[in-house]
XYZ file of C-alpha atoms in Angstrom:
769
model
C -51.192 -7.106 19.112
C -48.912 -6.229 16.252
C -50.834 -2.784 15.443
C -50.334 -1.908 19.238
C -46.623 -2.644 19.426
C -45.843 -0.911 15.995
C -48.029 2.168 17.376
C -46.235 2.137 20.607
C -42.749 1.942 18.870
C -43.535 4.676 16.463
C -45.232 6.977 19.009
C -43.636 6.581 22.511
C -40.428 4.777 22.139
C -37.735 7.432 21.292
C -34.891 4.858 21.686
C -35.976 2.206 19.279
C -32.284 1.163 17.985
C -32.439 4.580 16.135
C -28.991 5.492 14.384
C -27.081 7.610 16.447
C -27.238 11.245 14.964
C -27.446 10.446 11.158
C -25.811 12.638 8.832
C -28.597 12.630 6.581
C -32.394 13.161 7.615
C -34.283 12.616 4.215
C -35.396 16.147 3.975
C -36.377 17.439 0.623
C -33.087 19.134 -0.121
C -31.083 15.753 0.402
C -33.593 13.686 -1.860
C -32.595 16.183 -4.868
C -28.695 16.618 -3.774
C -27.705 13.330 -5.246
C -25.642 13.061 -8.353
C -24.728 16.166 -10.536
C -26.619 19.243 -9.558
C -25.974 22.359 -11.725
C -26.679 25.622 -9.734
C -28.139 28.031 -12.282
C -27.448 31.247 -9.802
C -23.820 30.340 -9.572
C -22.946 28.562 -13.035
C -21.402 25.566 -10.477
C -22.243 22.068 -10.087
C -22.126 20.125 -7.064
C -21.612 16.472 -7.147
C -22.659 13.681 -4.559
C -22.253 10.145 -4.676
C -22.871 6.949 -2.471
C -20.008 4.865 -2.833
C -17.834 2.310 -0.622
C -17.402 3.717 2.915
C -13.928 2.119 3.086
C -12.854 3.590 -0.282
C -9.265 5.040 -0.095
C -10.332 7.997 -2.229
C -13.123 9.192 -4.747
C -12.749 11.521 -7.364
C -15.119 13.184 -10.241
C -13.671 13.989 -13.398
C -15.245 16.458 -15.654
C -14.976 17.064 -19.527
C -16.268 19.415 -21.902
C -17.016 16.434 -24.026
C -16.171 12.390 -23.639
C -12.746 11.932 -25.264
C -11.495 8.182 -25.723
C -7.803 9.470 -24.970
C -8.723 10.243 -21.110
C -9.000 6.494 -20.178
C -5.446 6.280 -18.735
C -6.727 7.175 -15.136
C -3.774 5.811 -13.325
C -1.033 8.213 -15.244
C -3.605 10.927 -15.161
C -3.894 10.513 -11.216
C -0.315 10.784 -10.877
C -0.072 13.669 -13.109
C -3.026 15.693 -12.073
C -3.418 15.274 -8.104
C 0.083 13.619 -7.158
C -1.410 10.072 -6.277
C 1.327 7.764 -6.478
C 0.944 4.512 -8.477
C 2.613 1.631 -7.323
C 2.047 -1.551 -9.622
C -1.166 -2.462 -11.405
C -4.237 -0.466 -10.362
C -2.585 0.646 -7.305
C -2.778 3.979 -5.656
C -0.858 3.582 -2.343
C -0.268 7.112 -1.461
C -4.222 8.195 -1.218
C -5.200 9.370 2.192
C -8.043 7.343 3.655
C -9.168 9.498 6.678
C -12.811 10.548 6.282
C -13.136 14.465 5.830
C -9.529 14.815 5.086
C -9.945 16.618 2.066
C -8.080 19.766 3.329
C -4.987 17.405 2.813
C -5.830 16.539 -0.611
C -4.397 18.630 -3.477
C -6.387 21.029 -5.335
C -7.670 20.096 -9.056
C -5.296 20.798 -11.653
C -6.203 20.094 -15.103
C -3.498 18.662 -17.304
C -4.896 20.148 -20.561
C -8.004 21.833 -21.622
C -9.876 18.539 -22.034
C -10.863 17.406 -18.408
C -10.436 18.228 -14.572
C -10.273 16.097 -11.864
C -11.570 16.892 -8.333
C -11.427 15.150 -5.246
C -14.402 14.313 -3.185
C -14.765 14.734 0.519
C -15.950 11.642 2.559
C -18.758 12.913 4.849
C -19.135 9.345 6.688
C -21.250 6.401 5.610
C -19.967 6.186 2.126
C -21.300 9.627 0.989
C -18.646 11.886 -1.036
C -19.271 15.450 -2.015
C -17.717 18.046 -3.852
C -19.229 21.533 -4.421
C -18.805 24.378 -6.812
C -17.152 22.851 -9.661
C -16.380 24.297 -12.902
C -18.902 22.076 -14.482
C -21.887 23.274 -16.808
C -24.873 21.561 -18.117
C -23.897 19.298 -20.872
C -20.554 18.650 -19.698
C -19.380 14.865 -19.331
C -18.252 13.223 -15.973
C -17.512 10.238 -14.538
C -16.354 8.970 -11.114
C -12.983 7.399 -10.279
C -12.867 5.126 -7.132
C -9.843 3.963 -5.555
C -11.250 1.078 -3.455
C -9.684 -0.573 -0.304
C -7.819 -2.967 -2.442
C -6.275 -0.247 -4.150
C -8.154 -0.976 -7.329
C -9.129 1.972 -9.420
C -12.622 1.815 -10.680
C -14.135 4.292 -13.400
C -17.947 4.408 -13.191
C -20.693 6.454 -14.547
C -23.162 8.062 -12.134
C -25.986 5.635 -10.540
C -27.860 9.073 -10.222
C -27.056 10.185 -13.857
C -30.471 12.054 -15.323
C -28.878 11.971 -18.677
C -26.659 9.149 -19.943
C -26.149 8.762 -23.790
C -24.108 5.701 -23.490
C -24.653 3.041 -21.007
C -20.905 2.305 -20.761
C -19.603 5.884 -21.020
C -19.592 9.117 -19.396
C -22.338 10.598 -17.657
C -23.793 14.298 -18.482
C -24.582 17.238 -16.240
C -28.323 17.553 -16.651
C -30.565 20.753 -17.353
C -33.625 20.532 -15.441
C -35.041 23.787 -17.309
C -35.188 21.793 -20.608
C -39.042 22.136 -20.863
C -41.692 24.860 -20.196
C -45.112 22.927 -18.968
C -48.250 24.123 -20.772
C -50.969 22.350 -18.890
C -50.430 23.661 -15.788
C -54.158 23.182 -14.666
C -53.538 19.709 -14.705
C -50.364 19.839 -12.688
C -52.064 21.739 -9.987
C -54.869 19.527 -9.756
C -57.588 22.108 -11.313
C -58.423 19.574 -14.240
C -61.217 17.201 -13.143
C -59.904 14.667 -15.627
C -56.944 14.059 -13.637
C -57.063 10.881 -11.451
C -55.774 11.254 -7.879
C -55.293 9.084 -4.974
C -57.959 10.678 -2.771
C -60.808 8.341 -2.803
C -63.156 10.703 -1.228
C -63.116 13.233 -4.191
C -66.134 12.508 -6.804
C -65.362 10.539 -9.843
C -61.353 11.129 -9.035
C -60.439 7.997 -7.291
C -58.721 5.144 -8.672
C -61.861 3.306 -9.795
C -61.983 5.948 -12.472
C -58.560 4.292 -13.929
C -58.842 2.578 -17.475
C -55.375 2.034 -18.438
C -53.945 1.536 -21.945
C -50.556 -0.014 -21.387
C -48.295 1.117 -24.173
C -44.724 0.574 -25.177
C -43.015 3.406 -26.817
C -40.413 1.584 -29.197
C -43.703 -0.358 -30.777
C -46.399 2.183 -30.363
C -45.413 3.621 -33.727
C -43.061 2.662 -36.787
C -40.648 5.155 -35.500
C -40.866 4.387 -31.926
C -40.149 7.516 -30.478
C -41.484 10.015 -27.709
C -42.444 12.479 -30.453
C -44.072 9.861 -32.834
C -46.072 8.654 -30.032
C -48.315 11.670 -29.916
C -50.145 10.393 -32.862
C -51.508 7.390 -30.987
C -51.992 9.351 -27.918
C -54.485 11.374 -30.326
C -56.163 8.193 -31.353
C -56.717 7.034 -27.597
C -57.949 10.266 -26.421
C -60.276 10.439 -29.493
C -61.926 6.963 -28.863
C -62.462 7.935 -25.203
C -62.034 4.303 -23.713
C -58.967 4.867 -21.724
C -58.373 7.391 -19.087
C -54.835 6.743 -18.537
C -51.739 5.392 -20.577
C -48.999 3.405 -18.702
C -45.818 3.625 -20.417
C -43.653 0.809 -20.041
C -40.088 1.696 -18.605
C -38.074 4.221 -20.365
C -35.088 3.672 -18.048
C -32.111 3.989 -19.977
C -30.898 0.794 -22.009
C -28.738 0.066 -24.867
C -31.270 -0.315 -27.373
C -34.913 0.155 -28.068
C -36.598 -2.561 -25.985
C -39.364 -3.370 -23.604
C -37.447 -1.556 -20.785
C -37.068 -3.745 -17.898
C -33.450 -4.075 -18.348
C -32.784 -0.376 -17.255
C -29.294 0.072 -15.920
C -29.582 4.031 -15.431
C -32.670 4.352 -13.196
C -32.975 8.175 -13.579
C -31.921 8.473 -17.305
C -34.346 8.549 -20.186
C -33.622 6.017 -22.896
C -31.967 8.574 -25.421
C -32.953 5.980 -28.238
C -36.499 6.968 -27.508
C -36.003 10.826 -27.497
C -34.627 13.163 -24.701
C -35.829 14.045 -21.429
C -37.368 17.145 -22.783
C -39.261 15.190 -25.331
C -40.567 12.732 -22.814
C -41.876 15.869 -20.771
C -43.539 17.164 -23.767
C -45.407 13.756 -24.346
C -46.726 13.589 -20.894
C -47.723 17.284 -21.066
C -49.370 16.355 -24.415
C -51.181 13.458 -23.000
C -52.415 15.613 -20.138
C -53.856 18.230 -22.765
C -55.729 15.365 -24.302
C -57.168 14.440 -21.071
C -55.173 11.319 -20.235
C -53.382 10.494 -16.968
C -49.886 9.245 -17.255
C -48.335 6.386 -15.154
C -44.698 5.571 -15.252
C -43.501 2.027 -14.977
C -40.226 1.758 -13.092
C -38.223 -1.340 -12.008
C -36.945 -1.579 -8.439
C -36.391 -5.397 -8.377
C -33.484 -5.716 -10.381
C -30.474 -4.207 -12.716
C -30.456 -4.949 -16.377
C -27.503 -7.381 -17.677
C -26.056 -4.707 -19.753
C -23.926 -1.299 -18.662
C -24.351 -2.223 -14.917
C -21.450 -0.621 -12.994
C -22.959 -0.538 -9.556
C -21.022 -3.360 -8.049
C -17.898 -1.089 -8.780
C -19.428 1.954 -7.716
C -20.606 1.120 -4.057
C -22.452 -1.715 -2.060
C -25.421 -1.341 -4.238
C -25.656 -5.077 -5.137
C -26.884 -8.007 -3.135
C -26.461 -10.932 -5.640
C -27.054 -11.874 -9.104
C -30.674 -12.932 -10.172
C -32.536 -14.377 -13.144
C -32.743 -11.167 -14.939
C -29.849 -9.143 -13.672
C -28.173 -8.104 -10.257
C -30.506 -7.687 -7.460
C -30.209 -4.858 -5.008
C -28.678 -4.510 -1.766
C -31.845 -3.129 0.154
C -31.373 -4.975 3.708
C -27.801 -5.719 4.037
C -24.627 -3.897 5.167
C -24.556 -0.401 4.339
C -27.874 -0.673 2.535
C -29.590 2.725 3.767
C -28.472 4.862 0.664
C -29.248 2.050 -1.623
C -32.975 2.077 -0.439
C -32.871 5.970 -0.522
C -31.175 5.651 -4.155
C -34.541 3.926 -5.231
C -36.925 6.015 -3.405
C -35.270 8.888 -5.024
C -35.850 7.361 -8.378
C -39.461 7.294 -7.760
C -39.600 10.674 -6.738
C -37.550 11.844 -9.746
C -40.303 10.269 -12.208
C -42.857 11.869 -10.103
C -41.630 15.332 -9.848
C -39.450 15.901 -12.946
C -42.023 14.419 -15.403
C -44.879 15.306 -13.719
C -46.584 11.801 -14.011
C -49.809 11.022 -12.212
C -48.666 7.428 -11.015
C -46.030 5.354 -10.608
C -46.103 1.451 -11.235
C -43.628 -0.858 -9.509
C -42.609 -4.014 -11.470
C -42.428 -7.275 -9.738
C -41.941 -5.849 -6.089
C -41.861 -9.193 -4.417
C -38.610 -9.772 -5.984
C -37.291 -6.627 -4.295
C -37.166 -9.022 -1.220
C -37.629 -6.024 0.871
C -41.032 -4.735 1.914
C -39.656 -1.958 3.851
C -37.955 -0.599 1.056
C -41.164 -1.091 -0.663
C -43.006 0.976 2.452
C -40.222 3.709 2.104
C -41.225 4.339 -1.585
C -44.868 4.502 -0.603
C -44.320 6.788 2.450
C -41.894 9.220 0.506
C -44.310 9.486 -2.241
C -47.123 10.056 -0.089
C -45.032 12.762 1.611
C -43.822 14.487 -1.388
C -46.374 13.929 -3.816
C -49.725 13.023 -2.126
C -51.642 13.118 -5.228
C -49.735 10.569 -7.112
C -50.876 7.004 -6.906
C -48.677 3.899 -6.382
C -49.389 0.587 -7.939
C -47.421 -2.540 -7.597
C -47.148 -5.756 -9.555
C -46.627 -7.974 -6.691
C -48.078 -11.487 -7.411
C -48.087 -12.521 -3.588
C -51.874 -11.535 -3.031
C -50.924 -9.216 -0.124
C -54.333 -7.912 -0.056
C -54.140 -6.329 3.263
C -50.323 -5.577 4.327
C -49.431 -4.341 0.738
C -52.313 -1.760 0.282
C -53.137 -1.222 3.748
C -51.732 2.250 5.117
C -51.438 2.509 8.946
C -50.249 6.138 10.250
C -50.608 6.466 14.136
C -51.490 9.788 15.512
C -48.414 12.110 16.534
C -45.908 10.277 14.301
C -43.853 12.533 11.940
C -42.770 11.277 8.472
C -39.249 11.397 9.549
C -39.985 8.885 12.453
C -41.611 6.572 10.086
C -38.317 6.505 7.831
C -36.170 6.173 10.883
C -38.194 3.166 12.194
C -37.448 1.673 8.795
C -33.937 2.230 9.550
C -34.257 0.491 12.932
C -35.979 -2.699 11.507
C -33.255 -3.232 8.912
C -30.610 -2.783 11.647
C -32.781 -5.363 13.699
C -32.990 -7.636 10.605
C -29.282 -7.673 10.185
C -28.789 -8.704 13.955
C -31.086 -11.529 13.371
C -34.839 -10.491 14.294
C -37.462 -8.266 12.700
C -41.070 -7.866 12.282
C -42.444 -7.399 8.863
C -44.181 -4.028 7.980
C -47.657 -4.340 9.349
C -48.627 -1.948 6.386
C -46.973 -1.000 3.434
C -49.334 1.793 1.850
C -49.391 1.125 -2.087
C -52.599 2.250 -3.425
C -53.329 -0.623 -5.607
C -51.797 -3.958 -7.307
C -51.948 -5.739 -10.612
C -54.388 -8.412 -9.877
C -52.643 -11.697 -11.275
C -55.159 -13.977 -9.574
C -57.953 -12.251 -11.366
C -56.130 -12.471 -14.736
C -55.048 -16.115 -14.252
C -58.600 -17.119 -13.615
C -60.022 -14.846 -16.638
C -57.731 -16.261 -19.229
C -58.442 -20.012 -18.194
C -62.181 -19.126 -18.555
C -61.497 -17.548 -22.009
C -59.333 -20.131 -23.392
C -60.146 -23.471 -21.543
C -63.610 -22.905 -19.970
C -64.435 -25.373 -17.366
C -66.305 -25.756 -13.817
C -62.977 -25.312 -12.082
C -62.144 -22.008 -13.633
C -65.437 -20.744 -12.860
C -64.429 -21.399 -9.446
C -61.437 -19.594 -9.564
C -63.032 -16.622 -10.974
C -65.696 -16.673 -8.558
C -63.068 -16.577 -5.856
C -61.050 -13.627 -6.997
C -63.747 -11.385 -8.678
C -65.282 -10.152 -5.641
C -61.909 -9.454 -3.975
C -60.280 -7.328 -6.885
C -62.178 -4.310 -6.168
C -59.385 -2.179 -5.451
C -56.986 -3.883 -7.685
C -56.141 -3.507 -11.161
C -58.181 -5.942 -13.385
C -56.614 -7.229 -16.611
C -56.741 -10.003 -19.118
C -53.174 -9.495 -21.054
C -50.630 -7.316 -20.420
C -46.909 -7.428 -22.175
C -46.047 -10.266 -20.034
C -48.755 -12.674 -21.036
C -48.391 -11.791 -24.665
C -44.636 -11.519 -25.060
C -43.012 -13.828 -22.261
C -45.061 -16.827 -24.096
C -44.848 -16.469 -27.807
C -45.311 -12.935 -28.673
C -49.069 -13.802 -30.172
C -52.151 -12.208 -28.831
C -55.574 -13.618 -27.688
C -56.913 -14.519 -31.209
C -54.147 -16.448 -32.283
C -53.801 -18.254 -28.925
C -57.306 -19.520 -29.332
C -56.478 -20.606 -32.755
C -53.896 -22.753 -31.315
C -56.224 -24.400 -28.905
C -59.377 -24.667 -31.018
C -57.403 -26.638 -33.952
C -54.873 -28.427 -31.598
C -52.030 -26.870 -33.631
C -49.562 -28.634 -31.276
C -50.408 -31.612 -33.348
C -50.625 -30.197 -36.718
C -47.262 -28.779 -37.047
C -43.573 -29.929 -37.166
C -40.958 -29.506 -34.220
C -37.917 -31.099 -33.019
C -39.055 -31.322 -29.428
C -42.058 -30.078 -27.524
C -40.826 -26.619 -26.785
C -39.951 -26.162 -30.537
C -43.322 -27.366 -31.485
C -45.284 -25.441 -29.051
C -43.686 -22.271 -30.471
C -44.028 -23.361 -33.999
C -48.081 -24.045 -33.312
C -47.994 -20.424 -31.896
C -46.337 -18.700 -35.030
C -48.236 -20.869 -37.492
C -51.496 -19.475 -35.569
C -50.421 -15.997 -35.940
C -49.721 -16.462 -39.642
C -53.045 -18.134 -40.290
C -54.824 -15.000 -38.438
C -52.851 -12.707 -40.752
C -53.789 -14.910 -43.720
C -57.773 -14.964 -42.758
C -57.832 -11.080 -42.380
C -55.928 -10.381 -45.588
C -57.868 -9.153 -48.737
C -57.814 -12.091 -50.719
C -58.731 -14.736 -48.194
C -62.181 -15.029 -49.327
C -61.053 -15.670 -52.889
C -58.706 -18.655 -52.202
C -60.012 -21.983 -53.591
C -59.508 -25.104 -51.398
C -56.577 -26.241 -53.351
C -54.787 -22.666 -53.028
C -55.769 -22.472 -49.566
C -53.984 -25.857 -48.587
C -50.907 -24.416 -50.242
C -51.055 -21.132 -48.295
C -51.551 -23.373 -44.988
C -48.486 -25.473 -45.560
C -46.449 -22.414 -46.495
C -47.625 -21.196 -42.912
C -46.323 -24.268 -41.122
C -49.408 -26.569 -41.257
C -49.163 -30.189 -42.048
C -52.966 -30.809 -42.086
C -55.595 -29.101 -44.203
C -58.299 -27.082 -42.409
C -61.277 -25.935 -44.451
C -61.907 -22.160 -45.058
C -65.199 -22.264 -43.292
C -63.509 -23.620 -40.235
C -60.893 -21.282 -40.193
C -63.513 -18.341 -40.503
C -65.505 -19.731 -37.696
C -62.884 -20.291 -35.385
C -61.588 -16.766 -35.905
C -65.184 -15.276 -35.328
C -65.309 -17.420 -31.994
C -61.877 -15.703 -31.215
C -63.090 -12.410 -31.980
C -66.164 -13.042 -29.630
C -63.666 -14.323 -26.938
C -61.595 -11.049 -27.373
C -65.033 -8.910 -26.631
C -65.893 -11.138 -23.626
C -62.578 -10.912 -21.825
C -62.748 -7.079 -22.336
C -66.323 -7.201 -21.247
C -65.548 -8.922 -18.099
C -62.534 -6.400 -17.521
C -64.594 -3.532 -17.897
C -67.600 -4.527 -15.900
C -65.512 -5.470 -12.729
C -65.341 -2.372 -10.428
C -62.222 -0.698 -9.888
C -59.070 0.217 -12.025
C -58.942 -1.863 -15.248
C -55.956 -2.344 -17.798
C -55.659 -3.393 -21.356
C -52.547 -3.769 -23.639
C -52.021 -1.454 -26.731
C -54.139 -2.373 -29.344
C -56.328 -4.789 -27.857
C -59.204 -2.128 -27.914
C -59.039 -2.542 -31.557
C -58.150 -6.320 -31.562
C -54.861 -5.528 -33.116
C -53.205 -8.793 -34.339
C -49.750 -7.448 -34.554
C -47.064 -9.350 -32.391
C -45.851 -8.204 -29.329
C -42.274 -10.104 -28.937
C -39.774 -9.899 -26.617
C -37.108 -7.977 -27.978
C -33.702 -6.299 -27.248
C -30.085 -6.085 -28.198
C -27.204 -6.012 -25.757
C -24.282 -3.780 -26.602
C -22.099 -7.079 -26.993
C -24.599 -9.380 -28.573
C -23.552 -9.003 -32.128
C -19.944 -9.679 -31.503
C -21.141 -12.904 -29.129
C -23.303 -14.113 -32.329
C -20.130 -13.916 -34.577
C -18.317 -15.698 -32.252
C -20.719 -18.417 -31.703
C -23.423 -18.624 -34.540
C -25.413 -21.252 -32.151
C -26.460 -18.827 -30.113
C -29.404 -17.824 -32.476
C -30.507 -21.261 -32.319
C -30.803 -20.974 -28.528
C -32.828 -17.875 -28.923
C -35.131 -19.466 -31.423
C -35.711 -22.847 -29.311
C -36.606 -20.240 -26.610
C -38.730 -17.774 -28.064
C -39.548 -19.163 -31.431
C -38.081 -16.007 -33.257
C -35.159 -13.812 -33.169
C -35.219 -11.178 -30.373
C -32.793 -8.748 -31.988
C -34.350 -5.514 -32.162
C -34.107 -4.769 -35.760
C -36.060 -8.199 -36.197
C -38.651 -8.565 -33.493
C -39.451 -4.754 -32.943
C -40.740 -4.367 -36.463
C -42.954 -7.529 -36.154
C -44.432 -5.992 -33.078
C -45.374 -2.399 -34.166
C -48.918 -1.609 -33.595
C -50.988 -1.721 -36.406
C -48.666 -3.784 -38.495
C -51.095 -6.304 -39.717
C -53.694 -4.641 -42.032
C -56.940 -6.092 -41.420
C -59.337 -6.357 -44.703
C -61.449 -8.736 -46.819
C -64.433 -10.481 -45.091
C -63.074 -8.905 -41.587
C -62.561 -5.347 -42.904
C -64.831 -3.647 -40.241
C -63.504 -5.854 -37.248
C -61.419 -2.992 -35.670
C -64.248 -0.309 -36.229
C -66.625 -2.844 -34.545
C -64.056 -3.514 -31.672
C -63.572 0.058 -30.908
C -67.404 0.735 -30.780
C -67.649 -2.055 -28.818
C -65.311 -0.807 -26.286
C -66.548 2.935 -26.393
C -69.981 1.769 -25.497
C -68.397 -0.186 -22.506
C -66.855 2.816 -21.644
C -70.256 4.953 -21.710
C -71.877 2.057 -19.596
C -68.934 2.712 -16.827
C -69.500 6.441 -17.073
C -73.549 6.077 -16.786
C -73.729 3.490 -14.131
C -71.802 3.791 -10.983
C -72.596 0.243 -9.848
C -70.426 -0.889 -12.732
C -67.628 1.746 -12.001
C -67.244 1.210 -8.315
C -70.471 -0.568 -7.088
C -70.335 -3.684 -4.745
C -70.420 -7.311 -6.116
C -73.494 -8.720 -4.127
C -73.892 -11.937 -5.580
C -72.266 -14.429 -8.171
C -73.689 -17.540 -9.818
C -71.870 -20.415 -11.710
C -73.507 -22.453 -14.319
C -71.077 -25.322 -14.640
C -73.069 -26.959 -17.225
C -72.907 -24.193 -19.768
C -69.723 -22.334 -18.456
C -71.650 -19.168 -17.614
C -70.633 -16.838 -14.821
C -73.018 -14.235 -13.578
C -72.048 -11.370 -10.984
C -74.611 -8.753 -9.597
C -73.832 -5.188 -8.714
C -75.222 -2.597 -6.548
C -74.342 1.085 -5.929
C -76.756 2.986 -3.689
C -79.993 2.311 -5.217
C -78.765 1.012 -8.486
C -78.232 -2.755 -9.433
C -76.971 -4.428 -12.598
C -76.088 -7.862 -13.582
C -73.465 -9.118 -15.756
C -73.986 -12.451 -17.558
C -70.773 -13.723 -19.107
C -70.981 -16.857 -21.499
C -67.350 -18.334 -21.593
C -68.501 -21.445 -23.638
C -69.655 -22.317 -26.909
C -73.328 -23.091 -25.943
C -75.958 -21.029 -27.742
C -79.328 -20.028 -25.880
C -82.035 -18.545 -28.132
C -84.722 -17.254 -25.949
C -84.095 -20.035 -23.827
C -81.646 -19.128 -21.101
C -82.660 -19.077 -17.387
C -81.005 -19.167 -13.851
C -81.969 -18.916 -10.349
C -79.897 -16.090 -9.201
C -82.744 -13.351 -10.033
C -83.989 -11.547 -6.933
C -87.625 -12.197 -6.290
C -90.243 -9.726 -7.336
C -87.674 -7.616 -9.589
C -87.899 -6.777 -13.161
C -84.697 -6.253 -15.458
C -84.244 -4.861 -18.884
C -80.993 -5.247 -20.940
C -78.632 -2.465 -21.286
C -75.672 -4.001 -23.376
C -75.167 -7.244 -25.442
C -71.802 -8.123 -27.120
C -73.460 -10.193 -29.992
C -75.076 -6.731 -31.321
C -74.682 -6.522 -35.072
C -73.023 -3.201 -34.656
C -70.152 -4.937 -32.796
C -69.954 -7.586 -35.500
C -72.221 -10.198 -33.806
C -75.041 -12.409 -34.792
C -77.649 -10.063 -33.440
C -79.142 -12.139 -30.747
C -80.377 -9.923 -27.851
C -83.075 -9.151 -25.438
C -83.257 -5.431 -26.262
C -86.731 -3.684 -25.670
C -88.037 -6.507 -23.162
C -89.530 -5.003 -20.025
C -90.511 -8.534 -18.663
C -87.593 -10.305 -17.528
C -88.109 -11.791 -14.361
C -87.164 -14.411 -11.843
C -90.290 -16.159 -13.471
C -90.017 -15.070 -17.061
C -86.293 -15.176 -18.022
C -86.032 -16.878 -21.261
C -83.002 -14.855 -22.343
C -81.052 -14.911 -25.518
C -77.243 -15.598 -24.663
C -74.881 -16.084 -27.645
C -71.730 -18.322 -27.578
C -68.790 -16.259 -25.924
C -70.740 -13.288 -25.214
C -71.465 -10.908 -22.281
C -75.209 -9.454 -21.450
C -75.701 -6.624 -19.000
C -78.901 -6.188 -17.349
C -80.244 -3.139 -15.227
C -82.885 -3.479 -12.534
C -85.782 -1.497 -13.194
C -88.175 -2.433 -10.631
């Protein structure tokens, strides 16, 4: 019934609360018209801003360079444009009539430093001025006289270049890079993954994503230095794509989820041209590039949207929430839509990942983003981190016949207007291509770290439903939002119950101390001299690292080996689940470096000087200092040198994941097959799933427990009258395992199994008869 109603509304009802003769129709020229647009042919710049519909006046000030002495706007408005200033912040003589620019004085520079242009109100809060004497590289900012006669000086929410989050915006030059890999951009390179599932081997099932954070990818933390890591990723041949954690502009190098300039590149990482160069470089290496962007909130530092116009709904846990569905919200939605289009078009990325979309609190805005990207960039796929398990509505895409793209967008406008009147139907479909599978992630991690029957049930529940979703075990969140440590240290905490073997003031501080102690132990175990330590010296080293209880060297080694096996089993489970997959930077080589939450706000040092106790609050919450200068170096990929008895760990792990990737390429059942059945062995914490694609069948046996089966494991899930052979075993010697396998056997049947299954391992069989 909902489908029918939506279909009828879109196709036949031309009077459904449609805005009367809207001034703007979302054609492509409008999408790219906002902000400062330099016209190369004329040498002039047009400015367009969405601000308060009831503002008394809006101006744009342009300067050759940012000058501190230009901040006295009240006096300058009086001297330059004749605005009468009557009291603090007042501008009483400003004409408020929409479209009254003919009555406003022309620009008159007070000196050679800057020029102020009055902007014409076109209606609905949209202000424009064209053909100004501004060139690329010039600085500009907006001056808004609001309905209360307060003067606000703000940067451009559409700024494409913003060197200082509190300062002037810069007129951006789009002609700052010449693309080299044009075959990729034009879709002629078969390695490019597009959203068309009917094209052989080019649908999203080919996505194997390496999620990377530019500031910690290399010691330098820049776009330029990231090329060296791109070389390694490409040479390994494991990933088919990289996902860049957000590079939206912030004060410092950081995770990127505190962005306040949604169109501007964080200049701490490099210029926009350098980002284009990096994307182009990755394409030349055969890697797809996904851009992570943040549509759910504004960062807490450098956010002037509330002074610019009705962009903000309310404040939230991480920053201001956006006014997507309230009064005067149309151009707020368009602003975020245009941000997605900007990253897709200006930087030629292959996919867009949208952060925590459920917190947008507006599925209609989410649908508008999907619709506009599908219309203007049909090959660019869209992935949402949603966490609501909205399998059907989030990823379904309903398009009735004879309905134009413009009518789809106008329908969203009408639904938002209806919502404001107290009634609305949720969108029947949203049209995102994929979503991060957080349910799968949670079930998998629980099986890895705390195997039991209940966790097997959870994995059994979510494994078959994850075909179109992005599978993963650890992303930046699962590492950095907890304690900054990776899987192996997390396993050491549980295995040794370090919570009871470290000191702390309370449960929270003790938990953090346990995590950091496990990290320090892991780094000790892989050090060059660990095997040479006597028990007495080991006890001293353990105490230095926070332990108040002695753990024998042999126990440390065995537990670390078990953690490595669990890392392989986690990666193996992800890689053998059909559909798109993701791992975090360095997990393909069992990197042991931290990934801490790090950032520095522009006023943070001053606050710490005023209140030194703030540092203790940070330590109690995270277990470490989050300032960039401390946390980022600890989080740099490759910081921990692996040697000694584990000197081959990283090469073995890389080989392991390379061979898994080769299996995916060789066996379509693993890449995109259907899960035809599962089996749960509660007694041994073993989960099995069977895969089929056309006439090919494979079977994946995952032992999440510590039980060892030497030519003794069997279960009742084999099809009758079938013969199988082993094609992969994570316990192989070349991967650092014990060498127990079933290689070479041609007699594995339902009556004659007797399989060898090592603890914390994964075995893959192929049906041969």
